[in-house]
PDB file of C-alpha atoms in Angstrom:
ATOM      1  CA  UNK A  78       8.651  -2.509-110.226  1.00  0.00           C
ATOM      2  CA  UNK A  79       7.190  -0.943-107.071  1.00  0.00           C
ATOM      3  CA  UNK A  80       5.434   2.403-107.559  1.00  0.00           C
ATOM      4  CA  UNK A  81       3.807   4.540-105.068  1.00  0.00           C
ATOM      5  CA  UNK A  82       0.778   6.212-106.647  1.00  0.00           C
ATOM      6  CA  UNK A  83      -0.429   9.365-105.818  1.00  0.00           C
ATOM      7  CA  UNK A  84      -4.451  10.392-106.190  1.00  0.00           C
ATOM      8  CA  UNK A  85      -6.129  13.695-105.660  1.00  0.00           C
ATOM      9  CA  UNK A  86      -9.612  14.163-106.324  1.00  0.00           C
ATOM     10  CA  UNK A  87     -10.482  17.254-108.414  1.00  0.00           C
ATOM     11  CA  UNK A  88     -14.382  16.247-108.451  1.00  0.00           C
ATOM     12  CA  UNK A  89     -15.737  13.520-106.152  1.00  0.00           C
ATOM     13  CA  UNK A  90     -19.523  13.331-106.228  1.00  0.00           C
ATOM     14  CA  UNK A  91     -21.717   9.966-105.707  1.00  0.00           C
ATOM     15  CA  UNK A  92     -22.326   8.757-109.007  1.00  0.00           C
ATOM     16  CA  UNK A  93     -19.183  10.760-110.795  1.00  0.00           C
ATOM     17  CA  UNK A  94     -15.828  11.804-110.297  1.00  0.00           C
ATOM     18  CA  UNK A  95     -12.567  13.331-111.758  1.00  0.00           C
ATOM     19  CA  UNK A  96      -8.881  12.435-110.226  1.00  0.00           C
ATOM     20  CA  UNK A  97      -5.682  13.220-110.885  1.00  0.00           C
ATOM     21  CA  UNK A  98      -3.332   9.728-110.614  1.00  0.00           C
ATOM     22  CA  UNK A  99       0.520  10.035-110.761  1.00  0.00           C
ATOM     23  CA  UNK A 100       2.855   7.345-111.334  1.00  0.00           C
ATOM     24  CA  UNK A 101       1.403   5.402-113.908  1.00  0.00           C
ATOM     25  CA  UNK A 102       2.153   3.891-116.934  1.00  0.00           C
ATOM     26  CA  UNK A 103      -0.236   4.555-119.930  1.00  0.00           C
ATOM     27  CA  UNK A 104      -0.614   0.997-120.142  1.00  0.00           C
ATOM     28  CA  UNK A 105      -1.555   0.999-116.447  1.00  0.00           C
ATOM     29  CA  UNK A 106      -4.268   3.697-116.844  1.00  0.00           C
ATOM     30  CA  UNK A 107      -5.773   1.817-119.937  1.00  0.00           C
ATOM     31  CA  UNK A 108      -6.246  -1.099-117.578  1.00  0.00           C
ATOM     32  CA  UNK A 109      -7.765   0.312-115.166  1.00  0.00           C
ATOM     33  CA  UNK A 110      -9.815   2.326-117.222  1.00  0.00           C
ATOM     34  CA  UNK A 111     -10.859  -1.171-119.013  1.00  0.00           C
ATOM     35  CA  UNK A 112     -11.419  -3.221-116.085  1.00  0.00           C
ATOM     36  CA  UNK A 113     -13.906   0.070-114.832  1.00  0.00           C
ATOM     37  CA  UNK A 114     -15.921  -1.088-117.804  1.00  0.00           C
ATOM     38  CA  UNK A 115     -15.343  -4.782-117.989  1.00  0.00           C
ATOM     39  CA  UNK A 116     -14.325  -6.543-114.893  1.00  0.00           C
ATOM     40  CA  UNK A 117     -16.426  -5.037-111.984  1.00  0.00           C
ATOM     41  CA  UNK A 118     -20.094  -6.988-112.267  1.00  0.00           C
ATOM     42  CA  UNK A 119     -23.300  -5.366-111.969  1.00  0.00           C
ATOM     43  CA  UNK A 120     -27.037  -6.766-111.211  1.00  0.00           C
ATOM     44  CA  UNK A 121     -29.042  -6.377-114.413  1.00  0.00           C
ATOM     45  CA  UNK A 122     -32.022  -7.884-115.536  1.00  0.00           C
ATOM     46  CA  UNK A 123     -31.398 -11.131-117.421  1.00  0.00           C
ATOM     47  CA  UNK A 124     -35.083 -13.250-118.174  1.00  0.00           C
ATOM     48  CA  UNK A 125     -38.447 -12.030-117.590  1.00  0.00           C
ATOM     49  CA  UNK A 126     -41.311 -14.760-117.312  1.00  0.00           C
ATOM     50  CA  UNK A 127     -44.347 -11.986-118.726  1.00  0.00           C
ATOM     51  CA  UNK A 128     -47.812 -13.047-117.108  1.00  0.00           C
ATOM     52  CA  UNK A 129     -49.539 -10.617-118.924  1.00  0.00           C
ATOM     53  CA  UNK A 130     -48.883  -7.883-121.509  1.00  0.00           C
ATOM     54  CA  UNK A 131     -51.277  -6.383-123.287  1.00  0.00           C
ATOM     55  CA  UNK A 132     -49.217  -2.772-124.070  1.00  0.00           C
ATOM     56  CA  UNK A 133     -48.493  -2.098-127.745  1.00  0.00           C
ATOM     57  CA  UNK A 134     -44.511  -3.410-127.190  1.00  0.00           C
ATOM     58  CA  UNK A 135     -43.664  -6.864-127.867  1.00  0.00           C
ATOM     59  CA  UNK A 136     -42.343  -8.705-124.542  1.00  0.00           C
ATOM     60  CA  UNK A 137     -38.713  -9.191-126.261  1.00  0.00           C
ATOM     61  CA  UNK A 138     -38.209  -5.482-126.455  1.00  0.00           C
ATOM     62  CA  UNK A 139     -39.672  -4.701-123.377  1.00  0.00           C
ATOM     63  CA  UNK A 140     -37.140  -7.418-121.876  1.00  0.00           C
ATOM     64  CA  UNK A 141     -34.454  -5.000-123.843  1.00  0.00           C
ATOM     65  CA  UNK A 142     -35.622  -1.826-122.361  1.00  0.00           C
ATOM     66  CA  UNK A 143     -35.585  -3.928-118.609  1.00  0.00           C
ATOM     67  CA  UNK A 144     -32.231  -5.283-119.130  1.00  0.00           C
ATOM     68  CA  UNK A 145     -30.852  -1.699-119.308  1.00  0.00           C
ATOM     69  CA  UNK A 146     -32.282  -0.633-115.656  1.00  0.00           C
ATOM     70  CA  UNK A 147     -29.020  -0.079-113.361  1.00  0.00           C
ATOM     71  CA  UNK A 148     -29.797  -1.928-109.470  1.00  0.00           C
ATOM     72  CA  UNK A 149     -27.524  -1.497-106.675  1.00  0.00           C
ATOM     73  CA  UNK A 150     -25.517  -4.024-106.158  1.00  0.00           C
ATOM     74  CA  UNK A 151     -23.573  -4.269-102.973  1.00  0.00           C
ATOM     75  CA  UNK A 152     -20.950  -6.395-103.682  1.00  0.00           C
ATOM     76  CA  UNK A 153     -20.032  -7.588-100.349  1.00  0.00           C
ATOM     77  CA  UNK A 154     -23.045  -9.688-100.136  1.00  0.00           C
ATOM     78  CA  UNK A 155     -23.490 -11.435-103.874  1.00  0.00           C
ATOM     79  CA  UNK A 156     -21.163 -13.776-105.786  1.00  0.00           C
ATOM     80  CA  UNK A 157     -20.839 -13.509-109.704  1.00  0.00           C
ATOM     81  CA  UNK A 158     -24.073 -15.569-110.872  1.00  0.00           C
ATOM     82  CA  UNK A 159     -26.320 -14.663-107.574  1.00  0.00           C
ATOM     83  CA  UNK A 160     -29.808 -14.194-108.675  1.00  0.00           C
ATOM     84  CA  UNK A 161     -32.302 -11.838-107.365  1.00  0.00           C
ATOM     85  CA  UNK A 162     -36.191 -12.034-108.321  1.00  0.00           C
ATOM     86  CA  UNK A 163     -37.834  -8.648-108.905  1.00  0.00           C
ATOM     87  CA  UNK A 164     -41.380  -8.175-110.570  1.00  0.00           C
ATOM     88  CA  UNK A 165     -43.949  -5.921-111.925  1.00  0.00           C
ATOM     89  CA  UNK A 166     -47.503  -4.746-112.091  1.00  0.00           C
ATOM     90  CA  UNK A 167     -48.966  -1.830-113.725  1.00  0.00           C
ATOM     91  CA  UNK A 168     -52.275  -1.097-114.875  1.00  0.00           C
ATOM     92  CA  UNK A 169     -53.312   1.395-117.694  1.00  0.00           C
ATOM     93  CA  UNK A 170     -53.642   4.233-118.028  1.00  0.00           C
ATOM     94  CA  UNK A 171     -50.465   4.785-116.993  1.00  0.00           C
ATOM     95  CA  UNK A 172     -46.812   4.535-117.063  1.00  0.00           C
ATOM     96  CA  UNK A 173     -44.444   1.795-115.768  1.00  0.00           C
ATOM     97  CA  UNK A 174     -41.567   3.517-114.149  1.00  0.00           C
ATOM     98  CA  UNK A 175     -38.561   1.380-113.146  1.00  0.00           C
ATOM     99  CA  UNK A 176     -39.593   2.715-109.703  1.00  0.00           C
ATOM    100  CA  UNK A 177     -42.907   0.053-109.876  1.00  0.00           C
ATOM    101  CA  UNK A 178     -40.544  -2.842-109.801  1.00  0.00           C
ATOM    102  CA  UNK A 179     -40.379  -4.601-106.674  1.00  0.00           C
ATOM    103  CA  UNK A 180     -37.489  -6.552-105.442  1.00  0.00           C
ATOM    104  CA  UNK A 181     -37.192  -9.909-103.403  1.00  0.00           C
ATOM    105  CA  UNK A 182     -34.160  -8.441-102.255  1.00  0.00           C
ATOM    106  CA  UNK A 183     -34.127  -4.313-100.421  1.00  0.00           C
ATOM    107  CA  UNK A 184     -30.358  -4.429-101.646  1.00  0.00           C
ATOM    108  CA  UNK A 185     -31.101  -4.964-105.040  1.00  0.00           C
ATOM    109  CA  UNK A 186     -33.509  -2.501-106.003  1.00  0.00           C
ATOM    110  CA  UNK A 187     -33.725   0.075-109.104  1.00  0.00           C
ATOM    111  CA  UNK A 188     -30.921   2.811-108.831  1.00  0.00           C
ATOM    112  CA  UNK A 189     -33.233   5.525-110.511  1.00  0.00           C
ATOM    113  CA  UNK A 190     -36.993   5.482-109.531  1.00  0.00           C
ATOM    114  CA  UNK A 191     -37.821   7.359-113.078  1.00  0.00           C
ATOM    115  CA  UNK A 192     -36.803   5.425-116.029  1.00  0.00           C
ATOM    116  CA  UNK A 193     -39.659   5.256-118.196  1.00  0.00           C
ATOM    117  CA  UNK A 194     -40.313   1.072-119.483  1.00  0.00           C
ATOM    118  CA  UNK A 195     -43.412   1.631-121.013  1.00  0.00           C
ATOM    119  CA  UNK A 196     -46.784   3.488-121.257  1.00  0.00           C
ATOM    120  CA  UNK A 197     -49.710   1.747-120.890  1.00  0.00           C
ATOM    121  CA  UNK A 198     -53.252   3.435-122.278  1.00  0.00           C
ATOM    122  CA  UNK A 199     -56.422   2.086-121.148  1.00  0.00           C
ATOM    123  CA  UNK A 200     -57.238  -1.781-120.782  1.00  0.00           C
ATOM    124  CA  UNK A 201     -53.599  -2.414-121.139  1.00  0.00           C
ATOM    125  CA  UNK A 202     -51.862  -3.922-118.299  1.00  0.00           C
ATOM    126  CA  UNK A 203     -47.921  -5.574-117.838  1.00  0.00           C
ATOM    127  CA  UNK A 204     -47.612  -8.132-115.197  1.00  0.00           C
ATOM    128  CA  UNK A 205     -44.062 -10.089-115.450  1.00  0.00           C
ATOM    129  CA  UNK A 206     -41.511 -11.597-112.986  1.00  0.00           C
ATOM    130  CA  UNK A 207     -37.862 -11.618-113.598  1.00  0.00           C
ATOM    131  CA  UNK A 208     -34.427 -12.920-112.582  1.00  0.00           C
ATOM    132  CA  UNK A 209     -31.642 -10.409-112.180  1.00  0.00           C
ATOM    133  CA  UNK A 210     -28.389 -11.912-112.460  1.00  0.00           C
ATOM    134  CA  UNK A 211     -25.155 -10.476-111.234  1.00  0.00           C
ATOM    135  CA  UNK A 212     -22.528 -10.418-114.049  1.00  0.00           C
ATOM    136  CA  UNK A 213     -19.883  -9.077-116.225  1.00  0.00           C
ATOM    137  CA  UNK A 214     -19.940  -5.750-118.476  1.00  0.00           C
ATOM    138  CA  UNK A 215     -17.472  -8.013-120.546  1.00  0.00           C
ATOM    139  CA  UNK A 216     -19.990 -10.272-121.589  1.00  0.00           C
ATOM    140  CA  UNK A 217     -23.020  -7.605-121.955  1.00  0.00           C
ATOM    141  CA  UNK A 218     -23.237  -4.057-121.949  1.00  0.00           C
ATOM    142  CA  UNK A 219     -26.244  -3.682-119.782  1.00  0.00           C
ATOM    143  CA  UNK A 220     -23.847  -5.322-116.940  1.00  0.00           C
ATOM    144  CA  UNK A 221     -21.142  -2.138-117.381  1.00  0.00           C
ATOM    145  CA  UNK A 222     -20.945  -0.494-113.996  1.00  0.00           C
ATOM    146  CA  UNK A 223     -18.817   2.105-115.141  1.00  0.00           C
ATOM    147  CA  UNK A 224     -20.338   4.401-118.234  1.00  0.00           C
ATOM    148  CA  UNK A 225     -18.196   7.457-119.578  1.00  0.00           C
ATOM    149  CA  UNK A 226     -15.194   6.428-118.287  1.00  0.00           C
ATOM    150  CA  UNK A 227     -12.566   8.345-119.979  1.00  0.00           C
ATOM    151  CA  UNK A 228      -8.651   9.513-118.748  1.00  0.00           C
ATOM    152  CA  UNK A 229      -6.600  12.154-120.564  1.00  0.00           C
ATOM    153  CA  UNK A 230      -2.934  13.410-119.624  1.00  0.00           C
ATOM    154  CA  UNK A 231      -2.807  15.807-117.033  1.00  0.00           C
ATOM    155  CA  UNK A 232      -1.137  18.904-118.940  1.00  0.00           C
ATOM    156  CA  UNK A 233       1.349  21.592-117.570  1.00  0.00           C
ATOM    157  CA  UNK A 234       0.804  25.295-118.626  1.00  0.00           C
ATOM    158  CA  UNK A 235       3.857  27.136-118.542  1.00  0.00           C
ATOM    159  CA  UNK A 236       4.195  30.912-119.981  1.00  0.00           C
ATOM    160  CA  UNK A 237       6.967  31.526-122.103  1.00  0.00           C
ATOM    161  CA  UNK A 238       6.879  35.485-123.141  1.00  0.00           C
ATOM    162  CA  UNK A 239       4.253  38.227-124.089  1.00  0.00           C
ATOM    163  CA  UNK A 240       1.954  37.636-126.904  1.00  0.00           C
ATOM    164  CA  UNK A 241       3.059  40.702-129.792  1.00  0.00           C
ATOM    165  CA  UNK A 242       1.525  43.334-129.826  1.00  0.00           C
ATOM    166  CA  UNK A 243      -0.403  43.467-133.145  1.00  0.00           C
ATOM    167  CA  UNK A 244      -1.089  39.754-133.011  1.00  0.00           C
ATOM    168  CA  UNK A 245      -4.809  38.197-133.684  1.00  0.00           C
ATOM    169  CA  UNK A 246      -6.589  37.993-129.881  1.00  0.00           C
ATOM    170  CA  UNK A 247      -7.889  34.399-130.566  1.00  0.00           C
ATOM    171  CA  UNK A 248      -9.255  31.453-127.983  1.00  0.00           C
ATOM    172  CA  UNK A 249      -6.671  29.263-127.078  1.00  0.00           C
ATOM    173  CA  UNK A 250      -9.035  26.310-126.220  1.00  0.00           C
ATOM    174  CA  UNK A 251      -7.982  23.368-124.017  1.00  0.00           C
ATOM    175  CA  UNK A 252     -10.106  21.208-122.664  1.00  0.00           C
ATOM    176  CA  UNK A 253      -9.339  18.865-119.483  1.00  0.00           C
ATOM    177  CA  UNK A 254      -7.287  19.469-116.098  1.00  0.00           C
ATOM    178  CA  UNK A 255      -4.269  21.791-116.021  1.00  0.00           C
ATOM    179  CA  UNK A 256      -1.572  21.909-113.686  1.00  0.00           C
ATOM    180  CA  UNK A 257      -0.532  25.331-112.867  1.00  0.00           C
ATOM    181  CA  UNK A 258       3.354  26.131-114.331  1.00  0.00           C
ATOM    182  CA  UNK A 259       2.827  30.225-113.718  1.00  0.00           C
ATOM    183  CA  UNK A 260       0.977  31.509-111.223  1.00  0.00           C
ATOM    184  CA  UNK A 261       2.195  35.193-111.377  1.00  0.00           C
ATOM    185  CA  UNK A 262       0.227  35.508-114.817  1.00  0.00           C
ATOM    186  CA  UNK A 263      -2.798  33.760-113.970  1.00  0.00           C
ATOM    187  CA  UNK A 264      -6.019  35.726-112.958  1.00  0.00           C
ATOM    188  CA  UNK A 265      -7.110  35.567-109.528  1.00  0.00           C
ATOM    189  CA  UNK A 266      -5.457  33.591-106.820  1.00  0.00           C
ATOM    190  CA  UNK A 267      -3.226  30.649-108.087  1.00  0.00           C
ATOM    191  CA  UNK A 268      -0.135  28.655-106.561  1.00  0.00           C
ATOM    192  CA  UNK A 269       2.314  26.820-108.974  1.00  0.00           C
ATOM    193  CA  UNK A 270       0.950  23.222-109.160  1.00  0.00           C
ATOM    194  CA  UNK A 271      -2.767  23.740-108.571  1.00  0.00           C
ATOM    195  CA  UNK A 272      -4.848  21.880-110.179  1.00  0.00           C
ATOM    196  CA  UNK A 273      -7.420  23.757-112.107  1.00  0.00           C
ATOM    197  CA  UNK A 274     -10.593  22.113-114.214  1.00  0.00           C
ATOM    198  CA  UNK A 275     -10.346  24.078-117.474  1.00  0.00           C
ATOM    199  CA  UNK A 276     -13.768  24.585-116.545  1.00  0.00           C
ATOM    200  CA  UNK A 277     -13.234  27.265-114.538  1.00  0.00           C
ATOM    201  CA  UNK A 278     -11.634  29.607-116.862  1.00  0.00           C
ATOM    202  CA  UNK A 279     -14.188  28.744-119.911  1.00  0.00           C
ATOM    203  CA  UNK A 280     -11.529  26.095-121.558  1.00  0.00           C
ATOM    204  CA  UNK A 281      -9.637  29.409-123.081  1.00  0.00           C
ATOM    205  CA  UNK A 282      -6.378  29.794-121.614  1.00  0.00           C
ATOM    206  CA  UNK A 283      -6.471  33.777-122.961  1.00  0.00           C
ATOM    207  CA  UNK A 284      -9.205  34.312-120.595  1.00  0.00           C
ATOM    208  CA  UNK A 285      -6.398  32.947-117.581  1.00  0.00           C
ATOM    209  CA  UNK A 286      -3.212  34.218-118.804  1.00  0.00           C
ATOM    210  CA  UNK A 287      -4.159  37.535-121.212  1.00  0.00           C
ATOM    211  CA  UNK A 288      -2.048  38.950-123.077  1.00  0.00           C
ATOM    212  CA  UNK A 289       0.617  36.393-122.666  1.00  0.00           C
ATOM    213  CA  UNK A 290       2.186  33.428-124.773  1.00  0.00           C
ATOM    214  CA  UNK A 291       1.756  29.753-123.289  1.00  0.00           C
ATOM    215  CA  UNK A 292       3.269  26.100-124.552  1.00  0.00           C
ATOM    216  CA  UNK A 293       1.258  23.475-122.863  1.00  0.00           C
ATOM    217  CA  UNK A 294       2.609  20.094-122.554  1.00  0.00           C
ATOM    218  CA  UNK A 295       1.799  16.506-121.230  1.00  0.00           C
ATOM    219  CA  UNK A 296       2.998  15.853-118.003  1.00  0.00           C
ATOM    220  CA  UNK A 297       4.632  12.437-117.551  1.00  0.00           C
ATOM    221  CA  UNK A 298       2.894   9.816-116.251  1.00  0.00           C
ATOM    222  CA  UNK A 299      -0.078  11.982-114.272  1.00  0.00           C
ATOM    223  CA  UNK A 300      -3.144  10.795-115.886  1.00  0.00           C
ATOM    224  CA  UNK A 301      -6.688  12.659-115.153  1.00  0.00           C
ATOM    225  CA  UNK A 302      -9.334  10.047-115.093  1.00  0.00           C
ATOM    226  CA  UNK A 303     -13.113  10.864-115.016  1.00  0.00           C
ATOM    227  CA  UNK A 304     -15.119   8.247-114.328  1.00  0.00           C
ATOM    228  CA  UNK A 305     -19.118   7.917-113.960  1.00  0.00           C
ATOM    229  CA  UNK A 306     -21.523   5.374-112.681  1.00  0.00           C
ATOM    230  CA  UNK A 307     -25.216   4.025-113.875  1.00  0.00           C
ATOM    231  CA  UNK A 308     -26.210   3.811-110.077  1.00  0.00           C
ATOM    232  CA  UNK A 309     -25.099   0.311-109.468  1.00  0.00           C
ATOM    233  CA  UNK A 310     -22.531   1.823-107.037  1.00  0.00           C
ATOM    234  CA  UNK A 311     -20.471   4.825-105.849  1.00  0.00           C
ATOM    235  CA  UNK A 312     -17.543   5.647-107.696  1.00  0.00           C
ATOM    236  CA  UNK A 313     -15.109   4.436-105.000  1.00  0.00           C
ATOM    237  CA  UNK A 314     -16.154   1.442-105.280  1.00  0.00           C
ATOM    238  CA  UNK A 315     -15.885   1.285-109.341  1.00  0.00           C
ATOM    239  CA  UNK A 316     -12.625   2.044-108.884  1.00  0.00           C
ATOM    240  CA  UNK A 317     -11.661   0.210-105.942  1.00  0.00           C
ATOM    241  CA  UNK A 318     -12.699  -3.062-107.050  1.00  0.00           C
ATOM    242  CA  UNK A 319     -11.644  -2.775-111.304  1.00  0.00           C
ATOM    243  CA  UNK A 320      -8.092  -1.862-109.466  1.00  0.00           C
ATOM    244  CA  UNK A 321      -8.435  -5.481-107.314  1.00  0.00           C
ATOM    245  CA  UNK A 322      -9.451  -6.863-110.494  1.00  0.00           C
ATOM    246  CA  UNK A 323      -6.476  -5.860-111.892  1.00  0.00           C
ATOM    247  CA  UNK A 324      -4.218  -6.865-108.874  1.00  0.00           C
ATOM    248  CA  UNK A 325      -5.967 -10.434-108.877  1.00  0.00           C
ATOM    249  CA  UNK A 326      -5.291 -10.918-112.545  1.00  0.00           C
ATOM    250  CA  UNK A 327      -1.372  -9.915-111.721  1.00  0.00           C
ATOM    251  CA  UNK A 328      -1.033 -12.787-108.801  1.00  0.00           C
ATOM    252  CA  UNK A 329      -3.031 -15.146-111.176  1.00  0.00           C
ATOM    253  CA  UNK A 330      -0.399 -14.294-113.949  1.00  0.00           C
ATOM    254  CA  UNK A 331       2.148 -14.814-111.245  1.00  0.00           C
ATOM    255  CA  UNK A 332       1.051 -18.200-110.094  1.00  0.00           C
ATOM    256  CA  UNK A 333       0.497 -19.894-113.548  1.00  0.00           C
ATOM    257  CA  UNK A 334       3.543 -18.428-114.927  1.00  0.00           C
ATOM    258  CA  UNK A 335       5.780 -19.425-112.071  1.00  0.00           C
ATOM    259  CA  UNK A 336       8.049 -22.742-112.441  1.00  0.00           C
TER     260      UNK A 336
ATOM    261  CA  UNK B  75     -58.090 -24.137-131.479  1.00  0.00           C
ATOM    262  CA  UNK B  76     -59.470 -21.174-129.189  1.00  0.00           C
ATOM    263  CA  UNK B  77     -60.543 -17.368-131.121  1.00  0.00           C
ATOM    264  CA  UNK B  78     -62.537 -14.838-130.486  1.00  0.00           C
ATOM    265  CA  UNK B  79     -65.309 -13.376-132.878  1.00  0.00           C
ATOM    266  CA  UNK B  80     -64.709  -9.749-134.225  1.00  0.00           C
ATOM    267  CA  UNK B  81     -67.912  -9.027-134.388  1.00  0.00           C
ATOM    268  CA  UNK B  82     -69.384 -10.750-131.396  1.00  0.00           C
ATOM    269  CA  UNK B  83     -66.486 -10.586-129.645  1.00  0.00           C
ATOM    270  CA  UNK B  84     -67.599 -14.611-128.459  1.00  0.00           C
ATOM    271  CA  UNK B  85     -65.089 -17.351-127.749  1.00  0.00           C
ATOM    272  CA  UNK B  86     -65.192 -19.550-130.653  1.00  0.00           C
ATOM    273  CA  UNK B  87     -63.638 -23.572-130.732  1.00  0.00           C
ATOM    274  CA  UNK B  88     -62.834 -24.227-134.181  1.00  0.00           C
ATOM    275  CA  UNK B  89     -62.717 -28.090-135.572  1.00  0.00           C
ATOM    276  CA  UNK B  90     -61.563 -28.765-139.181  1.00  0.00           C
ATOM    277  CA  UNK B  91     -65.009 -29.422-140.415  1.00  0.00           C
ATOM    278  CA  UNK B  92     -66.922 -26.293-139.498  1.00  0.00           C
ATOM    279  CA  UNK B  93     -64.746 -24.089-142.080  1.00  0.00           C
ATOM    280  CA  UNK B  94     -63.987 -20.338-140.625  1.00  0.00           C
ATOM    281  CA  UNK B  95     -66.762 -18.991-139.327  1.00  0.00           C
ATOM    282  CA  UNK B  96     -68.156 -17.881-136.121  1.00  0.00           C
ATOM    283  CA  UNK B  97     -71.077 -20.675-135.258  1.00  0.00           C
ATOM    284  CA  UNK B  98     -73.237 -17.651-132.995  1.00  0.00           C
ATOM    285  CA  UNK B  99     -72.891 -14.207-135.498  1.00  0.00           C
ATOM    286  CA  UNK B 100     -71.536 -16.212-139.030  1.00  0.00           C
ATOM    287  CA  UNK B 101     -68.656 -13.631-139.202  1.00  0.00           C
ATOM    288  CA  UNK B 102     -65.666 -14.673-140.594  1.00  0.00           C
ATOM    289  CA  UNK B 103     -63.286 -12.903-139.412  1.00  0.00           C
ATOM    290  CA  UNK B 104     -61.478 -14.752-136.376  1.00  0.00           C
ATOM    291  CA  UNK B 105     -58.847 -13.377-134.020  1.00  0.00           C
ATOM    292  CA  UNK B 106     -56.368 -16.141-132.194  1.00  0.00           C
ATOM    293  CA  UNK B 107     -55.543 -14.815-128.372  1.00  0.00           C
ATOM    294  CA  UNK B 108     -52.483 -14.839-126.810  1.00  0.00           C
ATOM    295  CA  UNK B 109     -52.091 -17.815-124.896  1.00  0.00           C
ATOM    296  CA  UNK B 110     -52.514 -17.300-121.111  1.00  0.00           C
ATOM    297  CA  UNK B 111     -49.059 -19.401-120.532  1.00  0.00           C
ATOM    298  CA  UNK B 112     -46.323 -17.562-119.052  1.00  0.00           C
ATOM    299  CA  UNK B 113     -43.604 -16.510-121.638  1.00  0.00           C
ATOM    300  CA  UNK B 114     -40.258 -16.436-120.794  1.00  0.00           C
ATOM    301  CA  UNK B 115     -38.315 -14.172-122.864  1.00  0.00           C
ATOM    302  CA  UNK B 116     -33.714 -13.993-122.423  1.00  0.00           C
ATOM    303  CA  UNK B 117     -32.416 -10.006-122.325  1.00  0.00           C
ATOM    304  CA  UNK B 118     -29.792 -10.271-125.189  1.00  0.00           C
TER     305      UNK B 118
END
């Protein structure tokens, strides 16, 4: 089974994105939208040796609350298991943004300067060092480098008549990525087969298509994913790699199962 | 054993014949210190 897949981006930003992919199975889109969550590793904070801490938080949930910082991770450069050494030191009074910890490594360094880990008043001080370790959202959530990942079925609007007369003007609401079926009825400029965020028209297909009657339906195997990242790394990448992952899990399947 | 007086706020050794009680102020109220190891604490 040899499929040629086609993407087109309807949203491509650093940190989120929305695509349209064609020719895929729904069992194909479920992997990949697993193995976004699951197979593509992340740094993440995974012991903290505390020196000092004197805040009003016990050290085991401020290890929580540092285990949930995203850092870059360029993947090029670090093998599943690769540690990096960060560490901070913050007197009171003040607040210990993830931005205070430093990193042994530049490439592995907080993704957001910002996240609030703790405030310290007066007299209080946190001094720790910590290991980050690169692994798998599979075998802890604070390693997920994808977060609201999501797909739905690209759907095809298609007028079919006028709506009567004396009927009840209420919101059709649809939600998602539509593919344009009838461009004559639609407001504003439109080409059969554009691909239009539901956004645009406030999810209520009256407001694009008034006074008319509309079927919607799924359009075979054209999936719209939207995926977004915690910082670790650009979408692309997500993607890129959790579709290697899946590749690499084919040829292993391949090889073990072949006599 | 090391504490520190509440009221004095004074380091205070404790051995098991003394009984609890500060040997500078006579308060008995005693608070243990963290220990100035370094604790390693696992994210889970």
């Amino acid at each position: 089974m040899v499929n040629d897949f086609q993407v087109e981006f309807i949203e491509r930003e650093d940190r989120r994105a929305r695509f349209v992919a064609r020719g895929l199975t729904p069992a194909l889109a479920n992997g990949i939208r697993r193995a976004m969550v699951a197979d593509v590793p992340t740094f993440s904070i995974d012991t903290v040796r505390f020196v000092e801490n004197t805040s009003v938080m016990f050290d085991e949930m401020i290890g929580l609350r540092l285990g949930l910082v995203p850092l870059t991770t360029p993947l090029d450069d670090f093998e599943p298991g690769d540690t990096v050494t960060v560490a901070l030191e913050v007197d009171g009074p003040a607040t210990a943004y993830s931005g205070d910890i430093e990193s042994a490594d530049d490439m592995v360094v907080p993704a957001d300067e910002n996240i609030p880990i703790i405030e310290l008043k007066e007299g209080q001080r946190l001094e720790f060092e910590a290991d980050a370790v690169l692994g798998y959202g599979k075998d802890h959530a604070k390693n997920q480098g994808g977060v609201a990942v999501g797909y739905r079925h690209l759907q095809r609007v298609e007028v079919v008549g006028d709506a009567g007369e004396f009927d009840e003007q209420e919101p059709n609401i649809l939600r998602g990525v539509i593919e344009e079926a009838a461009a004559e009825h639609a407001e504003g400029d439109a080409e059969d087969g554009d691909l239009v965020a539901t956004e645009t028209f406030g999810n209520d297909l009256t407001e694009r298509y008034p006074g008319k009657e509309v079927e919607v339906h799924d359009v075979p195997e054209a999936f719209v994913f939207s995926v977004e990242t915690d910082g670790s790394f650009d979408v692309d990448e997500l993607v890129t790699r959790a579709v290697a992952s899946l590749g690499d899990r084919a040829a292993e399947l391949e090889e073990k199962v072949a006599l | 054993m090391s504490y520190k007086c509440s009221r004095c706020k004074r380091d205070v050794e404790l051995d098991e014949f003394g009984g609890v009680r500060c040997p500078y102020c006579g308060h008995r109220v005693l608070l243990k210190e963290r220990s100035p190891n370094v604790k390693e604490v696992a994210v889970e």
